mmCIF file of C-alpha atoms in Angstrom:
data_model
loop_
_atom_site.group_PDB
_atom_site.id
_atom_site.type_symbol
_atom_site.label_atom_id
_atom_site.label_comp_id
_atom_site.label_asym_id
_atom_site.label_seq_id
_atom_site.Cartn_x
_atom_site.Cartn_y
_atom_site.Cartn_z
ATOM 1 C CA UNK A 21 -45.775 -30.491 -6.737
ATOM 2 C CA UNK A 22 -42.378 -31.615 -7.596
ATOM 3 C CA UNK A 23 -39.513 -28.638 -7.182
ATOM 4 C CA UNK A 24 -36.758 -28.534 -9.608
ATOM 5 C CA UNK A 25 -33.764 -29.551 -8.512
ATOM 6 C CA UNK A 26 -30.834 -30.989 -10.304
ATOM 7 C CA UNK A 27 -30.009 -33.167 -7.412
ATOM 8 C CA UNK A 28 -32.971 -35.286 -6.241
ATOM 9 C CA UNK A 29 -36.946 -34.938 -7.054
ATOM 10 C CA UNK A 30 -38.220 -32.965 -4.748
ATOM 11 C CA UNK A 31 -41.722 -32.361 -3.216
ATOM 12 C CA UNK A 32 -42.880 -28.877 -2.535
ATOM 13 C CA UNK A 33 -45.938 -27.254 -1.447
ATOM 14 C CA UNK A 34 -47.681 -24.097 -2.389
ATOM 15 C CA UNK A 35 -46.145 -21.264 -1.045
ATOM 16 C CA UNK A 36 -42.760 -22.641 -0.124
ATOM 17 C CA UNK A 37 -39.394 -21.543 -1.564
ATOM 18 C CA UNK A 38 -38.611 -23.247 -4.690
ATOM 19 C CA UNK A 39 -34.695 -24.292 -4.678
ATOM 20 C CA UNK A 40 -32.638 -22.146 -7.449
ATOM 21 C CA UNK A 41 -29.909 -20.456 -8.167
ATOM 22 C CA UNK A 42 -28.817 -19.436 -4.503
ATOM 23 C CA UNK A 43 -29.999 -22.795 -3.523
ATOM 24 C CA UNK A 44 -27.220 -24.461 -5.517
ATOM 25 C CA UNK A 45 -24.645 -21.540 -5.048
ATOM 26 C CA UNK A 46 -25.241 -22.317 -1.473
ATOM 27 C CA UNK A 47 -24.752 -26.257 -2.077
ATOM 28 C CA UNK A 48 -21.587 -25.580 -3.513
ATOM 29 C CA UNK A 49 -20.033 -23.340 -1.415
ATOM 30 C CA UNK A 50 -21.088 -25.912 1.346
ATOM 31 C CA UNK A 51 -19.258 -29.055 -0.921
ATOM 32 C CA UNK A 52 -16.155 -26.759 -0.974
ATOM 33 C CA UNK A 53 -16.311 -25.874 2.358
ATOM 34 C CA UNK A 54 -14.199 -28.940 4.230
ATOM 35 C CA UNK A 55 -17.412 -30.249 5.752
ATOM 36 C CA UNK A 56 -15.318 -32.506 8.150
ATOM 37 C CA UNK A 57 -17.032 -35.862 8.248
ATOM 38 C CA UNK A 58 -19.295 -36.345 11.395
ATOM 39 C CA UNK A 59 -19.942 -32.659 11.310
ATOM 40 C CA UNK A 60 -23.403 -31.254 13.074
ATOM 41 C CA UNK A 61 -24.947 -28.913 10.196
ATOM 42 C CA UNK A 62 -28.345 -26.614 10.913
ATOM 43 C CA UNK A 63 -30.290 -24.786 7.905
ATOM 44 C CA UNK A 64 -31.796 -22.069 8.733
ATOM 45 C CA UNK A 65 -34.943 -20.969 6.779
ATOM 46 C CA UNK A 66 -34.784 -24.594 5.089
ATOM 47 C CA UNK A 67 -37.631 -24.066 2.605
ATOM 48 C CA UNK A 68 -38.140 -27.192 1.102
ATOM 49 C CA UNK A 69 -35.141 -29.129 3.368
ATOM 50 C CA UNK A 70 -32.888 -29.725 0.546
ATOM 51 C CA UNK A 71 -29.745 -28.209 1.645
ATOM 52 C CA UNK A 72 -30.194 -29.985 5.260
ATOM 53 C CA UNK A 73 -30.630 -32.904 3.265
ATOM 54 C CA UNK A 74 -27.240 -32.085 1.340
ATOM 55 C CA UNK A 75 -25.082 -31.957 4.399
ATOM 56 C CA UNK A 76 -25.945 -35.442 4.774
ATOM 57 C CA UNK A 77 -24.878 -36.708 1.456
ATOM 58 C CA UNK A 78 -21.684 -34.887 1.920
ATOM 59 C CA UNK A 79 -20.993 -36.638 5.206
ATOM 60 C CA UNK A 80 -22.584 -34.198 7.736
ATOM 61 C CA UNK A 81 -23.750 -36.834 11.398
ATOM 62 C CA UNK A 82 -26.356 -34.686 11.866
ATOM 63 C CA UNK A 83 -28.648 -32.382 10.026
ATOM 64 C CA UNK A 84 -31.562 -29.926 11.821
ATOM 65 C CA UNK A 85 -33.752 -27.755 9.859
ATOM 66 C CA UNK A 86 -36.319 -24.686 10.955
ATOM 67 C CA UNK A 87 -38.649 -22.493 9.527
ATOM 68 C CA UNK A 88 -41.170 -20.282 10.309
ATOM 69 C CA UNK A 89 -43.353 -21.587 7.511
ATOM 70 C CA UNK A 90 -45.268 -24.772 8.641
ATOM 71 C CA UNK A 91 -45.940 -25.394 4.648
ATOM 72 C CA UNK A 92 -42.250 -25.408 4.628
ATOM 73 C CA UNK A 93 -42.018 -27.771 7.681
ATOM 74 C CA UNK A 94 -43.981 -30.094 6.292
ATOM 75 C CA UNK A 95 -42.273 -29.609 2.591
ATOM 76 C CA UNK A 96 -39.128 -30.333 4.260
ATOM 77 C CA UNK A 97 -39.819 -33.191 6.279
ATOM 78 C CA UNK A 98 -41.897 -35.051 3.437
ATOM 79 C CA UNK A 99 -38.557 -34.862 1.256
ATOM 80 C CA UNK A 100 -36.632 -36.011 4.206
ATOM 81 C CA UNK A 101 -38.582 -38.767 4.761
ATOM 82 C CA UNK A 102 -39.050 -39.833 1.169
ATOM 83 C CA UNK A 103 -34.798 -39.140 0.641
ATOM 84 C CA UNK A 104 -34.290 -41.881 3.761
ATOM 85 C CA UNK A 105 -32.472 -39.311 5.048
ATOM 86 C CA UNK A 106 -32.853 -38.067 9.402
ATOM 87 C CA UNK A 107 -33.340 -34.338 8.952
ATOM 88 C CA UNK A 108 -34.708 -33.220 12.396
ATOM 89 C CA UNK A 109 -37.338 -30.137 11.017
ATOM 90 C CA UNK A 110 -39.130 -27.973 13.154
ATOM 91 C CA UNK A 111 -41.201 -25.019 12.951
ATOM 92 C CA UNK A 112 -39.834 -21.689 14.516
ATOM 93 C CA UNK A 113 -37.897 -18.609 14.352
ATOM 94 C CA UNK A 114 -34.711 -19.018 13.771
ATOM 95 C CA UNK A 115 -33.221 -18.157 16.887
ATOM 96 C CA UNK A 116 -34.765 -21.423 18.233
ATOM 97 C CA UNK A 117 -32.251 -23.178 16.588
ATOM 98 C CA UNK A 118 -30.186 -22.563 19.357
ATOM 99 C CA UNK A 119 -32.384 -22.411 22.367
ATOM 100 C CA UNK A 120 -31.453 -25.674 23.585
ATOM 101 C CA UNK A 121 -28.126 -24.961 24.129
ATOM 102 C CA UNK A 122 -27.093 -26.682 20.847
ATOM 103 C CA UNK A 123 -23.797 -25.839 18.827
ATOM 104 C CA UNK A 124 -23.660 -26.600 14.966
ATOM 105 C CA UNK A 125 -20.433 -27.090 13.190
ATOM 106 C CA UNK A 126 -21.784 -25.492 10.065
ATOM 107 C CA UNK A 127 -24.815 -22.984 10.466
ATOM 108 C CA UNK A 128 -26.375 -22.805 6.434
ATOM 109 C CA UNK A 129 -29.005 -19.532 5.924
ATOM 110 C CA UNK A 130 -31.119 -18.525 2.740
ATOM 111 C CA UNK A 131 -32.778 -16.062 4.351
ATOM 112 C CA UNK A 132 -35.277 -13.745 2.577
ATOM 113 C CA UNK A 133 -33.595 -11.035 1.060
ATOM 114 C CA UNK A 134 -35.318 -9.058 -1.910
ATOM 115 C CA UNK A 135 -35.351 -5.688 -1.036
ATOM 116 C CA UNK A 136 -38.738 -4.016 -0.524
ATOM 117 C CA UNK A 137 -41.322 -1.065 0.174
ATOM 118 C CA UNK A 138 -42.480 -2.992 3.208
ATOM 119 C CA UNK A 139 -41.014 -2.278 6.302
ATOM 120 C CA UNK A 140 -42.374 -5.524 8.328
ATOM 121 C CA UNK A 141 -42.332 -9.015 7.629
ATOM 122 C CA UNK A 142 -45.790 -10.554 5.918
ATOM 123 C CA UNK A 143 -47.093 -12.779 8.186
ATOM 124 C CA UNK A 144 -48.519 -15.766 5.982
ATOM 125 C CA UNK A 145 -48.318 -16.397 2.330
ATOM 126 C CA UNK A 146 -45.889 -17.322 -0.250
ATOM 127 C CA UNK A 147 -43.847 -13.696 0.139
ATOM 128 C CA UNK A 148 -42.700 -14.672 3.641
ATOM 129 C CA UNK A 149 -39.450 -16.586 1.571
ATOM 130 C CA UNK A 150 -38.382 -13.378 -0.328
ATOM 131 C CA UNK A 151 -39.389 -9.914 1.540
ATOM 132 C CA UNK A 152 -36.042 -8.781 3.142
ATOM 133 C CA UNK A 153 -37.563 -5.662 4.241
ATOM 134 C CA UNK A 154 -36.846 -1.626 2.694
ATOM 135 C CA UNK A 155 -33.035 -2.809 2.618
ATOM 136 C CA UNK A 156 -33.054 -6.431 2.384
ATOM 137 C CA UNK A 157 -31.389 -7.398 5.394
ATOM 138 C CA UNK A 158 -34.468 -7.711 7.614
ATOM 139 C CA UNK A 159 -33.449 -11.537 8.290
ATOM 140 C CA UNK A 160 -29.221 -11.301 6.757
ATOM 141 C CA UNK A 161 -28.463 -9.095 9.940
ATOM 142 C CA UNK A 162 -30.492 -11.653 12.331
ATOM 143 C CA UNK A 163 -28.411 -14.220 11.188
ATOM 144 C CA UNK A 164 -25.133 -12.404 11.268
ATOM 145 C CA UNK A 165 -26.070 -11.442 14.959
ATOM 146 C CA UNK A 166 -27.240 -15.007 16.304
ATOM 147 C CA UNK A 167 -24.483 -16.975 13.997
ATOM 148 C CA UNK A 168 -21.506 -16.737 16.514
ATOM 149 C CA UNK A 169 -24.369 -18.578 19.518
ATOM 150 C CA UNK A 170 -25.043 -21.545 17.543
ATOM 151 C CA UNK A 171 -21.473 -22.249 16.255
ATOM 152 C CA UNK A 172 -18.870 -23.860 17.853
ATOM 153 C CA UNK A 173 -14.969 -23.625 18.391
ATOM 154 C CA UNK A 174 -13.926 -23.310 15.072
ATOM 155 C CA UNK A 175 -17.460 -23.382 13.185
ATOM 156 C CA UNK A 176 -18.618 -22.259 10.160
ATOM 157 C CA UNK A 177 -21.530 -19.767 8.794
ATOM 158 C CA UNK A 178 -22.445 -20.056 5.270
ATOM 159 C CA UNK A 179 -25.076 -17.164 4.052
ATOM 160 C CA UNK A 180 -26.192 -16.534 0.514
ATOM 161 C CA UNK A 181 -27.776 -13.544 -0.402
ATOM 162 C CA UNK A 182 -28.234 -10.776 -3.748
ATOM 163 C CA UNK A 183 -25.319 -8.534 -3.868
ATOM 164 C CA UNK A 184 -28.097 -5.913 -3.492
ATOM 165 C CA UNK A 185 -27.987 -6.222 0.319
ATOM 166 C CA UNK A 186 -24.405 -5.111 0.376
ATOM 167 C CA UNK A 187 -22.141 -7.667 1.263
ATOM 168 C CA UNK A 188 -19.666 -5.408 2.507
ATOM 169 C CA UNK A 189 -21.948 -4.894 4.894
ATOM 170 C CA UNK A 190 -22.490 -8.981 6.301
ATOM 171 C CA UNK A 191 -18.790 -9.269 6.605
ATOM 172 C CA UNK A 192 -18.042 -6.107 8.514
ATOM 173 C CA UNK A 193 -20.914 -7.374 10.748
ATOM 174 C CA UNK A 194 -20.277 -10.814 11.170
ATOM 175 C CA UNK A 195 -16.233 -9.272 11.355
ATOM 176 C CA UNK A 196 -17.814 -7.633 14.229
ATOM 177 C CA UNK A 197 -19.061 -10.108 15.533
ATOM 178 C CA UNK A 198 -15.985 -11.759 16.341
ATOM 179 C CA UNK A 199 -15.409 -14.072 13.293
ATOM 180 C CA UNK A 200 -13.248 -14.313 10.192
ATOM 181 C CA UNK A 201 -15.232 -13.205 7.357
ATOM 182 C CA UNK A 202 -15.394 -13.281 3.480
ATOM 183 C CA UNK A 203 -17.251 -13.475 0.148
ATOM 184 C CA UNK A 204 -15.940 -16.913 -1.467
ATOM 185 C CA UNK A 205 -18.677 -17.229 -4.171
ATOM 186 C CA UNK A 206 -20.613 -15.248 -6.472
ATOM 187 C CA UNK A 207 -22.419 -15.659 -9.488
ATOM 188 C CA UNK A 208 -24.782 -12.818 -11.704
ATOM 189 C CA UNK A 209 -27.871 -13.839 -13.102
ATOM 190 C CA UNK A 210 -31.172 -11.664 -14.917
ATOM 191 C CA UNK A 211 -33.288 -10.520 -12.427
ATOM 192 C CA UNK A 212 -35.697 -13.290 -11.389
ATOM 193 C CA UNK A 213 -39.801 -12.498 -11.357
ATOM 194 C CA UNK A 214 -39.666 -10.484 -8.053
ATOM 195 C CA UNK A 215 -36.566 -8.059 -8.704
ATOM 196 C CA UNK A 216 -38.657 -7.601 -12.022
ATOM 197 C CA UNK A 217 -42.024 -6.067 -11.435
ATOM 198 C CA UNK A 218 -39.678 -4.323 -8.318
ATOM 199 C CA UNK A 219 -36.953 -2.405 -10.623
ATOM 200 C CA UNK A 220 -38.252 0.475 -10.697
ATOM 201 C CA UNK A 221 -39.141 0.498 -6.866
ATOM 202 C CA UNK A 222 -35.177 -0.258 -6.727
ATOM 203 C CA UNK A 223 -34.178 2.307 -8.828
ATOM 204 C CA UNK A 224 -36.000 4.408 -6.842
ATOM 205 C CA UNK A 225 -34.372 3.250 -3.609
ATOM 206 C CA UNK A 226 -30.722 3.659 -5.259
ATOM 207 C CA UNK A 227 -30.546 -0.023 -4.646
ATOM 208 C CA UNK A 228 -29.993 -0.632 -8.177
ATOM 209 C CA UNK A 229 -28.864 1.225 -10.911
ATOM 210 C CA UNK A 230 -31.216 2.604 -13.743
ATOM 211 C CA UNK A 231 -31.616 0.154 -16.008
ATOM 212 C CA UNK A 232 -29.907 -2.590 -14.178
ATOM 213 C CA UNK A 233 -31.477 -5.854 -14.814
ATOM 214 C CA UNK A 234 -29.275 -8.146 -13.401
ATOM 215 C CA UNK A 235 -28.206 -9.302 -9.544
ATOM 216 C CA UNK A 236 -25.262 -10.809 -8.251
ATOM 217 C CA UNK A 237 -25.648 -13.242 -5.530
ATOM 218 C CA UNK A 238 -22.610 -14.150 -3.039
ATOM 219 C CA UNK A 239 -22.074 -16.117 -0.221
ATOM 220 C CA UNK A 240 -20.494 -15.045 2.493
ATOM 221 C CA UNK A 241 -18.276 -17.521 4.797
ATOM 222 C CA UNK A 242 -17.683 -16.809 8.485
ATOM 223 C CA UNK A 243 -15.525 -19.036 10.749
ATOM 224 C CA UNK A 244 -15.509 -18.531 14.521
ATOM 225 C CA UNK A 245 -12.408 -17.540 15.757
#
């Protein structure tokens, strides 16, 4: 199945993240980051590779990809392969990115992040690439936590998610954390299928407010001090 993108064809399998909005939100925010030339780059819940596959086109040395889907390991390194391009994929928590003692120059994360009634991550199946969890941060607060270990001296996070999660919330985290912190992007779109047949689970949360049919999403940028 071919995704749509607006930068390259891309293959994707049942079941694995199809590159949108926050994708390309993410892309940008990436192209207007400085990526120094030469820099080591990691994307973290890759989905179908693309924005490991990015950071190469933009001058990136060295791209590595995981996720915990092996549809989406397989997705990814398909488009790799087909794109000429040497994404290193593998399949894994994300926390593995870094087990190797490893340290990225830019660290990239999509992480799941719709808000729902389910309190622990699904297991198998296409919702493992959206369910953030009662709050939505299930996965944005692993990342903000194991960011600062796979950067180094002067690196960069990159994290899109749906103003929904609370942004505030990321930067006073990753602030925490050690590291400079900011929103430098944002865009509001209509609520996608998901956020649909859940509005009035959101409502019901407070998450949203009655009515509201529309998200923003951000990106938050985090440099290592």
């Amino acid at each position: 199945m071919i995704g749509d993108s607006p930068l390259m064809p891309l293959l994707r399998a049942p079941g694995v993240y199809a590159p949108q909005q926050d994708t390309w939100l993410l892309r940008e925010a990436l192209a207007d980051s400085g990526l120094a030339a030469g820099a080591r780059v990691v994307d973290l819940c890759t989905g179908t590779g693309v924005l490991a596959m990015e950071a190469l086109r933009l001058g990136a040395r060295e791209a590595r990809a995981f996720d915990a889907s092996g549809r989406a390991v397989l997705t990814a390194r398909c488009n790799a392969w087909l794109s000429g391009l040497p994404v290193r994929v593998s399949r894994g928590e994300m926390a593995l990115a870094g087990r190797d003692g490893r340290r990225f120059d830019v660290v990239l994360a999509n992480p799941p992040y719709v808000p729902g009634p389910d309190a622990l991550p699904p297991r198998r199946g296409a919702r493992r690439a959206w369910e953030g969890g009662p709050d939505g941060r299930m996965l944005v607060d692993r990342v903000c936590t194991l960011a600062p270990s796979l950067l180094r001296r002067s690196g960069t996070l990159l994290m899109v998610h749906s103003k929904v999660c609370g942004p505030a919330r990321t930067v006073r985290l990753l602030r925490r954390q050690g590291m400079r912190a900011e929103v430098v992007a944002g865009m509001v779109l209509p609520f996608g299928p998901v956020m649909r047949r859940r509005a009035a689970w959101l409502e019901g949360a407070g998450l949203i407010r009655p009515g509201q049919r529309t998200e923003e999403l951000v990106v938050v940028r985090a440099d290592l001090a």
